[in-house]
Tab-separated table of C-alpha atoms in Angstrom:
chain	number	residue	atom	x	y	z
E	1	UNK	CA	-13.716	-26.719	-5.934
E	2	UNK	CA	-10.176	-27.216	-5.570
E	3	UNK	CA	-8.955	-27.051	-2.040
E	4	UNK	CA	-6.776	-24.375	-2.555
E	5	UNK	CA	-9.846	-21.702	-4.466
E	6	UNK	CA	-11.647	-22.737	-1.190
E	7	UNK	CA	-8.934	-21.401	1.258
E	8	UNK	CA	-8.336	-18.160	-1.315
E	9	UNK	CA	-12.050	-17.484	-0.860
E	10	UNK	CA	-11.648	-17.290	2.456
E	11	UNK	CA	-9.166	-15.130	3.036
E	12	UNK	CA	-9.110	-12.500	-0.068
E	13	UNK	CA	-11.119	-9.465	0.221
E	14	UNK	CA	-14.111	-9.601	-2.577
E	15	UNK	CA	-13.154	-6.237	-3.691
E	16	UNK	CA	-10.438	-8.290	-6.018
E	17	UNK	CA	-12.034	-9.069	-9.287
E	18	UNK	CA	-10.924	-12.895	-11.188
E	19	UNK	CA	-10.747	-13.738	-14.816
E	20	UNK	CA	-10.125	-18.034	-13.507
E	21	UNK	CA	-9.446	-19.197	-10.363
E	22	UNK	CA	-7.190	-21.928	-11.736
E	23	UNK	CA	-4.471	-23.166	-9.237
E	24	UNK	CA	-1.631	-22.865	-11.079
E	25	UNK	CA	1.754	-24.480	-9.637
E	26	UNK	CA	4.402	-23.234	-11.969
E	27	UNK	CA	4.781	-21.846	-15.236
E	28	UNK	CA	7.572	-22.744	-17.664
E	29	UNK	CA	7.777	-20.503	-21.107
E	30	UNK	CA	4.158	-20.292	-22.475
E	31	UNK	CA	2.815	-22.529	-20.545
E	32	UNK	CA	0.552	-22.543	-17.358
E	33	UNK	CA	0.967	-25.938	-15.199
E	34	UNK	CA	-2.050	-26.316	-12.542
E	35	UNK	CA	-2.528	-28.315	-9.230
E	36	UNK	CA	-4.713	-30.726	-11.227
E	37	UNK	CA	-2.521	-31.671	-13.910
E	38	UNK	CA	-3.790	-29.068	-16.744
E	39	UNK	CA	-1.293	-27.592	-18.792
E	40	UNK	CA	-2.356	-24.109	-20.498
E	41	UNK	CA	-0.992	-21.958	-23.092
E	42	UNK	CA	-0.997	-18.842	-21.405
E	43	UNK	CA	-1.605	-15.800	-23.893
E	44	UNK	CA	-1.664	-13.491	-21.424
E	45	UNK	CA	1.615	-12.891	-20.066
E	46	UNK	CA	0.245	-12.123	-16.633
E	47	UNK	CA	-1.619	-9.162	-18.533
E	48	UNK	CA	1.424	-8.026	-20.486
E	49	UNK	CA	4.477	-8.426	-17.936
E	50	UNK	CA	6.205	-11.489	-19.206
E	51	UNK	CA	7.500	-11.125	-22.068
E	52	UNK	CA	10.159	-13.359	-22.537
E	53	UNK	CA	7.570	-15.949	-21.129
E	54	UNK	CA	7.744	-17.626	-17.660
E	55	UNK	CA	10.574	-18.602	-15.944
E	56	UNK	CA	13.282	-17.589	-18.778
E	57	UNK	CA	16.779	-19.224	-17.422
E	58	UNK	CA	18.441	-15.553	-18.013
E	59	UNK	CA	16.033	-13.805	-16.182
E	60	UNK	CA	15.360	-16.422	-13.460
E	61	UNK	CA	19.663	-16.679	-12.842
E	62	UNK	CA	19.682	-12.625	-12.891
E	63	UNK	CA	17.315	-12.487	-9.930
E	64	UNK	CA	19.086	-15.742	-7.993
E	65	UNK	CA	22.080	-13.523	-8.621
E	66	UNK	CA	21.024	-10.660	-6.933
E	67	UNK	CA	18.668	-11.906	-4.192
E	68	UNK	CA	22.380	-13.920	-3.246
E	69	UNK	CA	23.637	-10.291	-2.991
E	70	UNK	CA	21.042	-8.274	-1.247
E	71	UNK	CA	17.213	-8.329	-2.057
E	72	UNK	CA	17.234	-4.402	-0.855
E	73	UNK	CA	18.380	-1.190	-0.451
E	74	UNK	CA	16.448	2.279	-1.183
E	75	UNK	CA	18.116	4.136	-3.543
E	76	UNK	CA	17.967	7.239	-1.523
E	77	UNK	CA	19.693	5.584	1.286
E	78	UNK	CA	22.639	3.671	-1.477
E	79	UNK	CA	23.469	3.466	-5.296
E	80	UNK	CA	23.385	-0.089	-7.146
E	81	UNK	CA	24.328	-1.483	-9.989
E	82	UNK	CA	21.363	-2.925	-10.794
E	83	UNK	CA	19.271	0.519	-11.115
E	84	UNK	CA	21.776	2.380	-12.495
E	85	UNK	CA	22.690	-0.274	-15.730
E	86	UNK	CA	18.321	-0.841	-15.909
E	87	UNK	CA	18.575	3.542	-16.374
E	88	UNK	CA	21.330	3.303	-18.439
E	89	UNK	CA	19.642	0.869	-20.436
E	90	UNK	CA	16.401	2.340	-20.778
E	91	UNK	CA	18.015	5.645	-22.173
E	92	UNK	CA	19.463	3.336	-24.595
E	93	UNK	CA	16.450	2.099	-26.107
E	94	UNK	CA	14.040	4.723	-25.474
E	95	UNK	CA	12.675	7.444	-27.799
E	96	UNK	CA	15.667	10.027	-28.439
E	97	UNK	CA	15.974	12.521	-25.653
E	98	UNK	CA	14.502	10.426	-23.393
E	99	UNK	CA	17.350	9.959	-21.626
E	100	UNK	CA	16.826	10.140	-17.576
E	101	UNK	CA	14.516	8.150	-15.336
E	102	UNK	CA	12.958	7.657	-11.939
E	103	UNK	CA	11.722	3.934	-10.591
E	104	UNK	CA	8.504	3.324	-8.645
E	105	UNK	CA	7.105	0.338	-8.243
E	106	UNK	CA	4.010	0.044	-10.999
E	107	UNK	CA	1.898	1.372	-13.678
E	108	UNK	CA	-0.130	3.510	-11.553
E	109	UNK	CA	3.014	4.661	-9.643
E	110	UNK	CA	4.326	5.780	-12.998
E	111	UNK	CA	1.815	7.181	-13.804
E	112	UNK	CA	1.339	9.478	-11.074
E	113	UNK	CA	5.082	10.412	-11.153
E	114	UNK	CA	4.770	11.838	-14.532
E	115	UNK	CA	1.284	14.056	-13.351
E	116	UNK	CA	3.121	15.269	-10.720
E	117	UNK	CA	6.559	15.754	-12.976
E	118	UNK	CA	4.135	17.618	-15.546
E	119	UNK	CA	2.172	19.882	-12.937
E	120	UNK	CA	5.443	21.023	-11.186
E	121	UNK	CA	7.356	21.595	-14.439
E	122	UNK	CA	4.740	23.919	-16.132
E	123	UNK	CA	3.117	25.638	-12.718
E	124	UNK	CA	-0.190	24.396	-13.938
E	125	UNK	CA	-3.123	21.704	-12.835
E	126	UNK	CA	-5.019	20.819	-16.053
E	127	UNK	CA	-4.716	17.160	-17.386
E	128	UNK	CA	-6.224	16.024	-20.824
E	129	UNK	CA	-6.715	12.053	-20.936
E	130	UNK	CA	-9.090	10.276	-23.410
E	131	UNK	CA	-12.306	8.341	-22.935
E	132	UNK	CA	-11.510	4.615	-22.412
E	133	UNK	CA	-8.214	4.892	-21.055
E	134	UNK	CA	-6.755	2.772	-18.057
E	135	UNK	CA	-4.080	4.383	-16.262
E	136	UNK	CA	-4.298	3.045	-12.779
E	137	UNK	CA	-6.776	2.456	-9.681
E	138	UNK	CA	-4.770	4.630	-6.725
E	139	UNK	CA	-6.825	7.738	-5.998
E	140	UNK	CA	-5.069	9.816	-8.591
E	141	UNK	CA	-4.865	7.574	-11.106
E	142	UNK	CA	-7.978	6.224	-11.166
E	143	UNK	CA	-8.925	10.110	-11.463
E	144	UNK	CA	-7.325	9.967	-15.031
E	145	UNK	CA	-9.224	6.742	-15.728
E	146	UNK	CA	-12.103	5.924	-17.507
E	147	UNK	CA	-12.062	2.873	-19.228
E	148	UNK	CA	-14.867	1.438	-16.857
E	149	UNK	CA	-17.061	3.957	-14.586
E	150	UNK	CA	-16.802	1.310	-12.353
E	151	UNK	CA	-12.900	1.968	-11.064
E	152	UNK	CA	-14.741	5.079	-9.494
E	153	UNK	CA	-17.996	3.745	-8.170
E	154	UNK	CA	-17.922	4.915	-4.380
E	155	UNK	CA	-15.114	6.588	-3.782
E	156	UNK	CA	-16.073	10.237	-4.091
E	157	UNK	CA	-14.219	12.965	-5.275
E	158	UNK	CA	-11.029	12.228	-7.534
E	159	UNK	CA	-8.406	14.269	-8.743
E	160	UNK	CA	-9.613	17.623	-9.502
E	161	UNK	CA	-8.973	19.639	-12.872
E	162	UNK	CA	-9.416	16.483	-15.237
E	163	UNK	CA	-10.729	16.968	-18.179
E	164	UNK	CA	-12.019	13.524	-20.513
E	165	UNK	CA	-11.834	14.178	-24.396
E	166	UNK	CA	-12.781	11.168	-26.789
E	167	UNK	CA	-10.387	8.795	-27.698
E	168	UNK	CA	-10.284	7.780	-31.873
E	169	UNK	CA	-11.915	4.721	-31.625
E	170	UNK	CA	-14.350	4.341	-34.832
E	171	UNK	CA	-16.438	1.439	-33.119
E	172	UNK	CA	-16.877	3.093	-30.118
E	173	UNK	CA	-17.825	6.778	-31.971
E	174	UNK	CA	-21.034	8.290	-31.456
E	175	UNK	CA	-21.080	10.233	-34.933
E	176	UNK	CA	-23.473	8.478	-37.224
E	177	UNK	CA	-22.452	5.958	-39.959
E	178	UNK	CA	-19.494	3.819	-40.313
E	179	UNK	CA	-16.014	5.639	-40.981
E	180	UNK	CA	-12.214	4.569	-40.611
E	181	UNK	CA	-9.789	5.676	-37.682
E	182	UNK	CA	-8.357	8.865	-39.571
E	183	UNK	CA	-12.089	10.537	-40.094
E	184	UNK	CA	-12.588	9.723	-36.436
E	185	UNK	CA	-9.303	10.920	-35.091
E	186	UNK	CA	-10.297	14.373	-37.178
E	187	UNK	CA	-13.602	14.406	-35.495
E	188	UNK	CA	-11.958	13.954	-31.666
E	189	UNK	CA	-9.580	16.703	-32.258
E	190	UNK	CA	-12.504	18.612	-33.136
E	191	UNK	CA	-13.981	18.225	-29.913
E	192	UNK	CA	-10.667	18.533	-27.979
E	193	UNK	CA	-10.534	21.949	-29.307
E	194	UNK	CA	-14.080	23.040	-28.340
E	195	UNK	CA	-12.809	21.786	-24.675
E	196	UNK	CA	-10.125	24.375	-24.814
E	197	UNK	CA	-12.499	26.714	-25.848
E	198	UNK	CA	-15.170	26.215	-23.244
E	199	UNK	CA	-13.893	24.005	-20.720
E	200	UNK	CA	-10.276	24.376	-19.534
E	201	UNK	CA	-8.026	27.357	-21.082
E	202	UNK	CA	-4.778	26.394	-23.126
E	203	UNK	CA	-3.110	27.795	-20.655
E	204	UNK	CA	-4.024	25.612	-17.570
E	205	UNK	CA	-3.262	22.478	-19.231
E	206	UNK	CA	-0.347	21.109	-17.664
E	207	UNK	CA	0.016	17.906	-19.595
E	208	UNK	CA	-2.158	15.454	-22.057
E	209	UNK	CA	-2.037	12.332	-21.094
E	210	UNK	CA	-2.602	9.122	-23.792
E	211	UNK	CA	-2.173	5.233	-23.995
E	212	UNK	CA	-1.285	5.102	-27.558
E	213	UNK	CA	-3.218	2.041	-27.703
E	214	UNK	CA	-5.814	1.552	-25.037
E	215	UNK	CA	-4.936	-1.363	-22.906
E	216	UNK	CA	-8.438	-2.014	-20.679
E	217	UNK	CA	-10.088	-0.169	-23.032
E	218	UNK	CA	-9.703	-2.014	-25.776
E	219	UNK	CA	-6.686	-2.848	-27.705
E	220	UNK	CA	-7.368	-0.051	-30.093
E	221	UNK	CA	-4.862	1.800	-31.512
E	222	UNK	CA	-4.672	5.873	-32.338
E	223	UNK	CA	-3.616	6.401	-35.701
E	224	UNK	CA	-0.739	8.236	-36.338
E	225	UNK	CA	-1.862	11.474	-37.390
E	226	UNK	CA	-4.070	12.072	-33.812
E	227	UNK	CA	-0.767	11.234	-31.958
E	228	UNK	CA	0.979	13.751	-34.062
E	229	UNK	CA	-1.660	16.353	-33.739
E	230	UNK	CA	-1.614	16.184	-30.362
E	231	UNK	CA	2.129	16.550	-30.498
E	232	UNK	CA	1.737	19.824	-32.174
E	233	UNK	CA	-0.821	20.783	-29.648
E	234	UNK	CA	0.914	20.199	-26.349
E	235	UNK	CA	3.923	22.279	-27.857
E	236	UNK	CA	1.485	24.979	-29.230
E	237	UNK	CA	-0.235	25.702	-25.918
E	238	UNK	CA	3.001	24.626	-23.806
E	239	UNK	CA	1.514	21.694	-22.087
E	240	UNK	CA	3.334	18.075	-21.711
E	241	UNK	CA	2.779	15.090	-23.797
E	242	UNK	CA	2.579	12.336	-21.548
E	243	UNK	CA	2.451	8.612	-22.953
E	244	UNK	CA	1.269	5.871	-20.868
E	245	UNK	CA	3.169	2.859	-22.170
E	246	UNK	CA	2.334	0.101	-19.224
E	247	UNK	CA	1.041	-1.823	-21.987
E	248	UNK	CA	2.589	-0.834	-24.715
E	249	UNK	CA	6.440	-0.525	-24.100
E	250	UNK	CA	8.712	-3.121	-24.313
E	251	UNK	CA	8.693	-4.604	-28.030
E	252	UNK	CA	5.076	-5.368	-27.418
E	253	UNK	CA	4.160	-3.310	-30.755
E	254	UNK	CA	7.507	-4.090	-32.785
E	255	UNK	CA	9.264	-1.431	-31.557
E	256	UNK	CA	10.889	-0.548	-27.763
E	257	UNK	CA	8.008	1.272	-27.229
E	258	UNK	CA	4.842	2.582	-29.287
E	259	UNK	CA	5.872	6.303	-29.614
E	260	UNK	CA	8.859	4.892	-31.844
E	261	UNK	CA	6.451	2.840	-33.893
E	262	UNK	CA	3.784	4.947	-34.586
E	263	UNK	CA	6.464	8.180	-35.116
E	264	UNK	CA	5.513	10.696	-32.125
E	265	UNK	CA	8.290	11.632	-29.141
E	266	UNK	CA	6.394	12.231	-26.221
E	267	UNK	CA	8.025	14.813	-23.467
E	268	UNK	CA	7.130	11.904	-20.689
E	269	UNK	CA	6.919	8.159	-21.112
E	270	UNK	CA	5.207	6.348	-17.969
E	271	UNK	CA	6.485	2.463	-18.127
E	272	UNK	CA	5.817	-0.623	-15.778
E	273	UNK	CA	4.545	-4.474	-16.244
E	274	UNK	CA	6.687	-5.770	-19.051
E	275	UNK	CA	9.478	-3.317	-17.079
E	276	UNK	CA	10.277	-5.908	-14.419
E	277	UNK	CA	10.180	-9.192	-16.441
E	278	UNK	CA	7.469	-10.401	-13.941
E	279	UNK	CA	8.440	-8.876	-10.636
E	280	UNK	CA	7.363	-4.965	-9.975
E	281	UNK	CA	8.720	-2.036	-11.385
E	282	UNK	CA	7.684	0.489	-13.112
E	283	UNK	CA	9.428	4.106	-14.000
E	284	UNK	CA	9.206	7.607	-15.688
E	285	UNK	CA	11.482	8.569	-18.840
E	286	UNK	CA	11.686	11.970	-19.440
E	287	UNK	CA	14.505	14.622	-20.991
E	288	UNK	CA	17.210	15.415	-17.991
E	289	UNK	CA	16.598	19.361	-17.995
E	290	UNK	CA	12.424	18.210	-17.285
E	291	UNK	CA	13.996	15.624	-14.220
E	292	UNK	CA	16.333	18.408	-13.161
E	293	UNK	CA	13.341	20.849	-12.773
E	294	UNK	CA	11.489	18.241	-10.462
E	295	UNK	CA	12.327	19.354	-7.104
E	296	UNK	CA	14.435	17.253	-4.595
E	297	UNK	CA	12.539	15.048	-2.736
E	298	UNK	CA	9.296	15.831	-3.447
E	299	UNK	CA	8.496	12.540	-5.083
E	300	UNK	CA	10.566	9.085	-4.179
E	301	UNK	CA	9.749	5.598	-3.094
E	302	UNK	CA	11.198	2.769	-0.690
E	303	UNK	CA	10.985	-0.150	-2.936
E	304	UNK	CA	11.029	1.907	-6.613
E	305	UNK	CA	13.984	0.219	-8.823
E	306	UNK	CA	14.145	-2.852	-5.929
E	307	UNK	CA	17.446	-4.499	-7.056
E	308	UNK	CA	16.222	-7.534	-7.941
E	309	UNK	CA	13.231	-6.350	-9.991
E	310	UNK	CA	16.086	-3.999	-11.888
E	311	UNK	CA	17.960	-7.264	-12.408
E	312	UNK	CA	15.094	-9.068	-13.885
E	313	UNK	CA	14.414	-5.667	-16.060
E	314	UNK	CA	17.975	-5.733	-17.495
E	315	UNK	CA	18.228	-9.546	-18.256
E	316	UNK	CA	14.551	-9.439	-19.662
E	317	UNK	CA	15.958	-6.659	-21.799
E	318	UNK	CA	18.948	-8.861	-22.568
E	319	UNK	CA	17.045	-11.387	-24.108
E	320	UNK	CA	14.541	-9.165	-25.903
E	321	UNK	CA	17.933	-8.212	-27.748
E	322	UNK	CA	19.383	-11.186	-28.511
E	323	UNK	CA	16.843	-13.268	-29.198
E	324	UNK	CA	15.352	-10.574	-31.577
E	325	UNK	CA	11.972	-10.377	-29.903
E	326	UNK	CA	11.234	-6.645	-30.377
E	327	UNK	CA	11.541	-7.537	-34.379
E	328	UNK	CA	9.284	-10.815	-33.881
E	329	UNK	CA	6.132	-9.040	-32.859
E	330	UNK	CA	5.159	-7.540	-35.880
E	331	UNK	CA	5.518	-11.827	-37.240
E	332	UNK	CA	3.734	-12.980	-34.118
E	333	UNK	CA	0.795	-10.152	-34.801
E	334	UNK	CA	0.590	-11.360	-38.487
E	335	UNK	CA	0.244	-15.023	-37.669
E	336	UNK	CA	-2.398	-14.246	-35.016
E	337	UNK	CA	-4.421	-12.088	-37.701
E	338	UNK	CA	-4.075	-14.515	-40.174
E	339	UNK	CA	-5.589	-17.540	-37.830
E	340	UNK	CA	-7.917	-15.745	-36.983
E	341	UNK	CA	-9.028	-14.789	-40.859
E	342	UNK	CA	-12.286	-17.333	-40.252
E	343	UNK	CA	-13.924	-15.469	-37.595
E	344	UNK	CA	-14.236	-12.260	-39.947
E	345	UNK	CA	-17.544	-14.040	-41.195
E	346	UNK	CA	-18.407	-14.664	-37.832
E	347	UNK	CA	-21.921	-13.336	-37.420
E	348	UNK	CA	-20.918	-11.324	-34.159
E	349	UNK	CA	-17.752	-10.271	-34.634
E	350	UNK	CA	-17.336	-6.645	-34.805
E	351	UNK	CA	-13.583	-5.878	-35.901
E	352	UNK	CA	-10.331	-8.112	-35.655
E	353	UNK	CA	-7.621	-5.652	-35.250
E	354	UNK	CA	-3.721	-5.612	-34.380
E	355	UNK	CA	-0.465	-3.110	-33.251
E	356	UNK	CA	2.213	-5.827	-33.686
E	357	UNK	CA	1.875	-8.271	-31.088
E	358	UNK	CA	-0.894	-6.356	-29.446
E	359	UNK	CA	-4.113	-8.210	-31.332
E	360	UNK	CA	-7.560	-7.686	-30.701
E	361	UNK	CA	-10.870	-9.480	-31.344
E	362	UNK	CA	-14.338	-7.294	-30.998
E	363	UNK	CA	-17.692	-9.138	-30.438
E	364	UNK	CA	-20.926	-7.576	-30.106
E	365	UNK	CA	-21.706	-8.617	-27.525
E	366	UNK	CA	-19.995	-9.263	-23.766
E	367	UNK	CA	-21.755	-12.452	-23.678
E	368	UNK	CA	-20.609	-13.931	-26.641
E	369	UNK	CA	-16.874	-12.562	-25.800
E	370	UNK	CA	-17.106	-14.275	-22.245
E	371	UNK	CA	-18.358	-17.513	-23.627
E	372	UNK	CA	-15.812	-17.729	-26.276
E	373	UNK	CA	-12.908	-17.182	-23.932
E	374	UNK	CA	-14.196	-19.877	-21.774
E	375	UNK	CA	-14.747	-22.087	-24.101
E	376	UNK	CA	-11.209	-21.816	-24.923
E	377	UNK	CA	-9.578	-22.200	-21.284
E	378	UNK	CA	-11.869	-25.749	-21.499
E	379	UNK	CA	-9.540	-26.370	-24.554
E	380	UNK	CA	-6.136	-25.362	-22.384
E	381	UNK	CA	-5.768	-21.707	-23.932
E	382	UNK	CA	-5.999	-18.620	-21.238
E	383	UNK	CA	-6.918	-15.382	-22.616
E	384	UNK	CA	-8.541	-12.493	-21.214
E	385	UNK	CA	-11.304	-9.350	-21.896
E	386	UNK	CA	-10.929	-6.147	-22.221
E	387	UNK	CA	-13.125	-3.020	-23.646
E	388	UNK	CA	-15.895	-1.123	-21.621
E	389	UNK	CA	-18.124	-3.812	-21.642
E	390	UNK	CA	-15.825	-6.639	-21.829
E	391	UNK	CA	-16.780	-7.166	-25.315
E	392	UNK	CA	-12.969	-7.675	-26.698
E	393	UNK	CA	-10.794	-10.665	-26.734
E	394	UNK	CA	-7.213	-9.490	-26.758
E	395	UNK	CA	-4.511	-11.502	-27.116
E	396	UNK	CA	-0.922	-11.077	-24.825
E	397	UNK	CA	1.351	-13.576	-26.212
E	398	UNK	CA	5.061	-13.955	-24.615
E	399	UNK	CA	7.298	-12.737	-27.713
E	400	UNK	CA	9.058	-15.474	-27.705
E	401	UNK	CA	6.198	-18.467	-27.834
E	402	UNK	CA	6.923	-21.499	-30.211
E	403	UNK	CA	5.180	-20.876	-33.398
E	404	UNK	CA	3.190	-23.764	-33.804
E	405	UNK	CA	2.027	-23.434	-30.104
E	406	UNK	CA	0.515	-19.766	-31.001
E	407	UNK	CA	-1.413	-20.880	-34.128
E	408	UNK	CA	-2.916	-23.926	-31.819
E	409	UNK	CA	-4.039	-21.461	-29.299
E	410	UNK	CA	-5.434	-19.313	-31.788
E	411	UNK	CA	-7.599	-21.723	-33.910
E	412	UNK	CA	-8.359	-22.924	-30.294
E	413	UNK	CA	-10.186	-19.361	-29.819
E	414	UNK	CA	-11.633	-19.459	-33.041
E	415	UNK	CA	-12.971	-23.136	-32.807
E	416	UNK	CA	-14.928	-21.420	-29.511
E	417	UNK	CA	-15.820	-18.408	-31.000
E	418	UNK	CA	-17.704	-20.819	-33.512
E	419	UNK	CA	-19.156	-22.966	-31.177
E	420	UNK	CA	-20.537	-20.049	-29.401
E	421	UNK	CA	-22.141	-18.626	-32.663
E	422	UNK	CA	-23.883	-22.090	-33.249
E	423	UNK	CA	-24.916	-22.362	-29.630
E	424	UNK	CA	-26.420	-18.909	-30.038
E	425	UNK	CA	-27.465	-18.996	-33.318
């Protein structure tokens, strides 16, 4: 055991879960360097928050910058340039109308904000999320979870008035037989209709709440056509549509964010991880008249839109721009999905699937998943699980990674994947 896992063990509380326990001493671009001499080709991105890789030299001089400045001030007590140009930014590139925004400091922050934004623009309680979504692990946000039953196991009550419809996941659909992502998306508005009809009225739903492509859950993506329908429902019964895009936003799907890929404005867009280029931040973009109707001071935060996480935001922006990034996932995505064409005859692979740069392998099995991504770190390539039983491989790469380093991690994975299935076999 190296020394340092041994004094780590020691001191952090069990209740924080591992994928490694590698003891990593820097990072540089995609790549991991450890205490023992390992380098690793990291396609993870810290679980989607670098995406210019490690240690860009825009990024890493925009925070020097700053921290030479000051390294704090609330933005209740001062204004700063640095969360003022992120804002402006942001309205820049976000979906149309989407033009006003509040930091905090995370995902689960954000996505809190926008429950609370929602609930005290419409003067109701209701929220609609989907089965296998991961929006957070604070009280309220783990209410609004359910990717895993076990983000709830022991704490009691949660947030009341949430209400869980199914997500359009085909692999994960009870109804009988194999059909695509469009007949299951029909069949999950069916049900989210018979909820409105005998479990919460129209009328007390205060927002519906989605990850356009489940994150923890997954890395499946709703088609189109649910996204839209759900549109068209939060505007017939006057409710919010609230997109969790912790995952997703950023050029992670080919686009600034996933509502502009996939075609659906959202009245809310909850962002973080990729947000702060690798330091914490994460925010709420909504229309100004829905931010002007969310009362004075009764949300805020010390540390939301720090300065020098802002400054890392904008610069990680930056170079999204210039170098073209946003545009390069959809190339990245192919490349992964075409390396990865051998493991379709792979006896326990369920479903290889992609949302630009946002890739997904499915085993049957969380056993065979685990092995394979093990297997892999012995060959230098980190990856991590996802899915409700960690049955999916998913694959994080910075946007920027070298070519030829991506299709060596990925025929890395699939080498493992193999050796698993003979192992097994």
């Amino acid at each position: 055991m190296d020394p340092l896992e041994a004094r780590a063990r020691a001191v952090l509380s069990p209740v924080l879960g591992h994928y490694t326990w590698m003891p990593v001493d820097r990072a540089e671009g995609s790549w991991l360097f450890t205490r023992d001499g390992r380098r690793i080709l990291d396609l993870t991105c810290g679980i989607a928050v670098t995406p210019v890789g490690h240690a860009h030299p825009k990024v890493v001089a925009a925070v020097v910058e700053q921290v030479r400045r000051f390294s704090h001030l609330s933005i209740g007590v001062a204004v700063y340039e640095p969360y003022v140009a992120l804002a402006e930014e942001l309205a820049r590139i976000a979906p149309a109308g989407l033009d006003t925004v509040m930091f905090g400091n995370s995902g689960a922050e954000a996505v809190e904000a926008a429950v609370k934004l929602a609930r005290q623009s419409t003067g109701r309680e209701a929220v609609l999320v989907f089965r296998g979504g991961f929006h957070g692990r604070t009280f309220g946000a783990a209410s609004l979870t359910t990717s895993k039953a076990a983000y709830r196991r022991g704490y009691g009550a949660m947030l009341p008035e949430v209400y869980v419809a199914p997500f359009p996941y085909p692999l994960a659909c009870r109804v009988g037989g194999p059909h695509d992502g469009e007949a299951c998306a029909a069949h999950c508005l069916e049900e989210l209709e018979l909820m409105l009809e005998h479990e919460v009225p129209p009328e007390h739903v205060a927002a519906i709440l989605i990850e356009p492509v489940l994150g923890e859950g997954g890395y499946a993506a709703a088609p189109a056509s649910f996204l839209q329908a759900l549109r068209a429902l939060a505007d017939r019964i006057g409710a919010l549509l609230i997109f969790d895009e912790v995952q997703t936003g950023l050029g992670r799907t080919g686009a600034w964010f996933a509502a502009q890929r996939l075609g659906v404005t959202p009245d809310v867009i909850a962002t973080a991880k990729a947000l702060g280029g690798g330091l914490p931040l994460g925010g709420v973009l909504a229309p100004r008249r829905l931010h002007e109707g969310w009362r004075t001071s009764t949300h805020g935060s010390t540390f939301g839109g720090n300065p020098v996480s802002c400054a890392s935001g904008l610069a990680t922006i930056q170079v999204l721009r210039e170098e073209g990034l946003v545009e390069r996932a959809e190339l990245l995505g192919a490349l992964m999905v075409e390396e990865l064409a051998p493991l379709r005859a792979h006896p326990r692979v369920r479903e290889i699937r992609r949302l630009g740069a946002m890739v997904a392998v499915e085993f049957d099995d969380k056993a065979v998943n685990k092995d394979a991504i093990a297997k892999s770190l012995e060959q230098n390539v980190l990856l991590l699980s996802c899915g409700a039983h960690d049955q999916v491989t998913r694959f994080i790469p910075p946007l920027n990674i070298a070519e030829e380093d991506l299709r060596a991690g990925v025929r890395a994975f699939v080498v493992a994947a193999r050796a698993v299935e003979a192992v097994r076999a």
